């Protein structure tokens, strides 16, 4: 049974495939088809038959009914036009498509061209719609599947079917079919594919799709970047030929085969970290997750790959560092434990707990649980908790000494610390460590004893020096004065030699007196009779300048004193220091020059004041730079009138060192000397 052409087209377009052969539907279609045929047959018979009018009329009515029912039941918009271009009929769908409110009866007799020109504006491209109509009407040949879109974004297909009877053109049919749904579906398919491709290509992950044989079918740009091969290089090649390092190729191939052979229909999304290679042959770590997808009815495997080489290398490095740190901690000769903020153990080293089981057991537990496990009194745990809390609340290291009886029944001393470790200002961990200080402690105790002994001896010595120098002064004064009395009494009876001898003895007594006085001064330094205070060095130098005025004039010396600071020191000490150095600078002058200079000044350093006393005197050989600061050490460079006791610089050294400072000399024989001394700014 051949369905009429138009009907057949409608069936193919609108009727779902499975319904076409449905018996009921088939029957219905046959009926419609027969009606069409009857219509044609009867119209041809009409001319031949000359039956009575009633008969003819009833047939016409019948045909019209059939026609009406057919076109009204069509989903398309149908317009029937005669050979003169006048509208014969249309269905309601047609009126609806063109959005016209006039009735079907009223449209009859209108010229189709007028209608289309008037109403063609409902379509997007009105001009081509109307020009299309004109062209089609000129040609009068069937024209199908022309696509138009109206302003409501609906899509219509326009078909044109001319009607010929025995070679004569009788008119034509316009059929408009709403294909919006179909169009949308098609668009969405195109869009989906387009979007999918875009997604695949712009994904951060490398995406590789292989078929069931493991042959590469898709490879996105990121895969090219991570793995190095261009898609064109790997397309249609075995995956295992490329990205698997030789070392693991065999097990990997087996794995892939097993994976591909798996029959399960559900999606697999394994997330694995594996070693791979890139095009250069370099090993790279990748994270791969694979899903099974159907494409053209066949299983494919889509893998998402991420390069985790940096992360992996970092992890490996971290693991190495962790091991390194643990090795150190495990081998240190100290008890070490790390606690969380709640005093639970996170780590203990073998020195702290010997057995591995206990070490593993204690992680996450505290001292109380440990005591309970060991059946110990928890007194020590209570004490430690107190110290721990103190470290937490003060954010400072808490230190204490534990007395412990060791396995040899010997008392040992452990110095323990809770050290709070902070991150971003918050305590993260508390490090506990303990060191056996038994040895150190006994050494320290001995040292303290020795220091005490030394202190006592020193004090005794100072006392001795003081007493001796004090007590010797009187007999010495007596020796001198009786010698002078003797000289006076004997008067003229003394010859020159006698007088010279007595003179030597008196001079000797004087020198001895000077020695004793210097010794007395030296022994006095360091006695805590004075407190460290603000000392105005300018003032001190003014006083000294006054004292030395006579000497300066006698020796033709220019003493330049630069402004000096106020420092923390002992006033008398600073006085002696400057006085001794200036006295030496004036004393040890060169005879071969007329103008002698002495200059006093300072430089401010970060943590100290650095003073200098500079002269253009006789200078000192470098080999004596150390010796001159030792008690009673004098050099042979002093000539007549430069006699001294060799105590001055020793006194200077003692004064400077008492303030935790330092004294030294820079000098060149024949050019002069500069004595430097440095005093710390803070002497607490
Ligand atoms: P004294 O001045 O009583 O001899 P000091 O301890 O003050 O003792 O000095 C020790 C020695 O250092 C001096 O004998 C002298 O030889 C040398 N000396 C000190 N100051 C100077 C100086 N400014 N120039 C050259 N030599 C010096």
Coordinates of N, CA and C and ligand atoms in Angstrom, one line a residue, residues 514 518 580-589 613-621 624 627-639 642-652 665 667 672-675, ligand 1:
X514 N 107.2 54.9 96.8 CA 106.3 55.0 95.6 C 105.8 53.6 95.2
X518 N 101.9 52.6 95.0 CA 101.3 52.1 93.8 C 100.6 50.7 94.0
X580 N 96.6 57.9 84.2 CA 97.7 57.1 83.9 C 98.1 57.2 82.4
X581 N 97.2 57.1 81.5 CA 97.5 57.0 80.1 C 98.0 58.4 79.6
X582 N 97.4 59.5 80.2 CA 97.9 60.8 79.8 C 99.3 61.1 80.4
X583 N 99.5 60.6 81.6 CA 100.8 60.8 82.3 C 101.9 60.1 81.5
X584 N 101.6 58.8 81.0 CA 102.6 58.1 80.2 C 102.8 58.8 78.9
X585 N 101.7 59.3 78.3 CA 101.9 60.0 77.0 C 102.8 61.2 77.1
X586 N 102.7 61.9 78.3 CA 103.6 63.1 78.5 C 105.0 62.6 78.8
X587 N 105.0 61.5 79.6 CA 106.3 61.0 80.1 C 107.2 60.5 79.0
X588 N 106.6 59.7 78.1 CA 107.4 59.0 77.1 C 107.5 59.7 75.8
X589 N 107.9 61.0 75.9 CA 108.0 61.8 74.7 C 109.4 61.7 74.1
X613 N 93.9 57.4 73.6 CA 94.8 58.4 74.1 C 96.0 58.3 73.2
X614 N 96.3 59.3 72.4 CA 97.3 59.2 71.3 C 98.4 60.2 71.6
X615 N 99.7 59.7 71.4 CA 100.8 60.7 71.5 C 101.7 60.5 70.3
X616 N 102.7 61.5 70.2 CA 103.7 61.4 69.1 C 105.0 61.1 69.8
X617 N 105.0 60.3 70.8 CA 106.2 60.0 71.6 C 107.1 58.9 71.0
X618 N 107.8 58.3 72.0 CA 108.9 57.3 71.5 C 108.4 56.0 70.9
X619 N 107.1 55.6 71.3 CA 106.5 54.4 70.7 C 107.1 53.2 71.4
X620 N 106.5 52.1 71.0 CA 106.8 50.8 71.7 C 107.0 49.7 70.6
X621 N 107.9 48.8 70.7 CA 108.0 47.7 69.7 C 106.8 46.8 69.9
X624 N 106.4 44.1 72.7 CA 106.1 44.5 74.1 C 104.6 44.8 74.3
X627 N 103.3 42.8 77.1 CA 104.0 42.8 78.4 C 103.8 44.0 79.2
X628 N 103.6 45.2 78.5 CA 103.5 46.4 79.3 C 102.3 46.5 80.2
X629 N 101.3 45.6 80.0 CA 100.1 45.6 80.8 C 100.3 44.7 82.1
X630 N 101.5 44.1 82.2 CA 101.7 43.2 83.3 C 102.3 44.0 84.4
X631 N 101.9 43.6 85.6 CA 102.4 44.3 86.8 C 103.9 44.4 86.9
X632 N 104.5 45.5 87.2 CA 105.9 45.8 87.4 C 106.7 45.6 86.1
X633 N 106.1 45.5 84.9 CA 106.8 45.4 83.7 C 107.1 46.8 83.1
X634 N 108.4 47.0 83.0 CA 108.8 48.3 82.5 C 109.7 48.0 81.3
X635 N 109.8 48.9 80.4 CA 110.7 48.7 79.2 C 111.9 49.6 79.4
X636 N 112.9 49.2 78.6 CA 114.2 50.0 78.7 C 114.1 51.3 77.9
X637 N 112.9 51.5 77.3 CA 112.8 52.7 76.5 C 112.8 54.0 77.3
X638 N 112.5 53.8 78.6 CA 112.4 55.0 79.5 C 113.8 55.5 79.8
X639 N 114.0 56.7 79.6 CA 115.4 57.3 79.9 C 115.3 58.0 81.2
X642 N 112.3 59.3 83.4 CA 111.0 58.6 83.0 C 110.8 57.5 83.9
X643 N 111.5 57.5 85.0 CA 111.4 56.4 85.9 C 109.9 56.1 86.4
X644 N 109.6 54.9 86.5 CA 108.2 54.5 87.0 C 108.3 53.2 87.7
X645 N 107.1 52.7 88.1 CA 107.1 51.5 88.8 C 106.7 50.3 88.0
X646 N 106.1 50.6 86.8 CA 105.6 49.5 86.0 C 104.2 49.0 86.5
X647 N 103.6 49.9 87.2 CA 102.2 49.5 87.7 C 101.1 50.2 86.9
X648 N 101.4 51.4 86.4 CA 100.3 52.2 85.8 C 99.4 51.4 84.8
X649 N 100.0 50.8 83.8 CA 99.2 50.1 82.8 C 98.5 48.9 83.4
X650 N 99.2 48.2 84.4 CA 98.5 47.1 85.0 C 97.2 47.6 85.7
X651 N 97.3 48.7 86.3 CA 96.2 49.3 87.0 C 95.1 49.6 85.9
X652 N 95.5 50.2 84.8 CA 94.5 50.5 83.7 C 93.8 49.3 83.3
X665 N 97.1 48.4 72.6 CA 97.9 49.5 72.1 C 98.2 49.3 70.6
X667 N 101.2 51.0 68.1 CA 102.3 51.9 68.3 C 103.4 51.6 67.3
X672 N 105.1 57.2 67.7 CA 104.1 57.5 68.8 C 103.2 56.3 69.1
X673 N 102.4 56.4 70.1 CA 101.5 55.3 70.5 C 100.1 55.8 70.6
X674 N 99.2 54.8 70.4 CA 97.8 55.1 70.7 C 97.3 54.0 71.6
X675 N 96.8 54.4 72.8 CA 96.2 53.4 73.7 C 94.7 53.5 73.5
Ligands
LIG1 P1 105.6 53.1 84.4 O1 105.0 54.2 83.6 O2 105.5 53.3 85.8 O3 106.9 52.6 83.9 P2 103.5 51.7 83.2 O4 102.8 50.4 83.6 O5 102.6 52.9 83.2 O6 104.7 51.9 84.2 O7 104.1 51.5 81.8 C1 104.9 50.3 81.6 C2 105.9 50.6 80.5 O8 105.2 50.8 79.2 C3 106.6 51.9 80.7 O9 107.7 51.7 81.5 C4 107.0 52.2 79.3 O10 108.2 51.6 78.9 C5 105.9 51.7 78.4 N1 105.0 52.8 78.1 C6 103.8 53.2 78.7 N2 103.2 54.2 78.1 C7 104.0 54.5 77.0 C8 103.9 55.5 76.0 N3 102.8 56.3 75.9 N4 104.9 55.6 75.1 C9 105.9 54.7 75.1 N5 106.0 53.8 76.1 C10 105.1 53.7 77.0

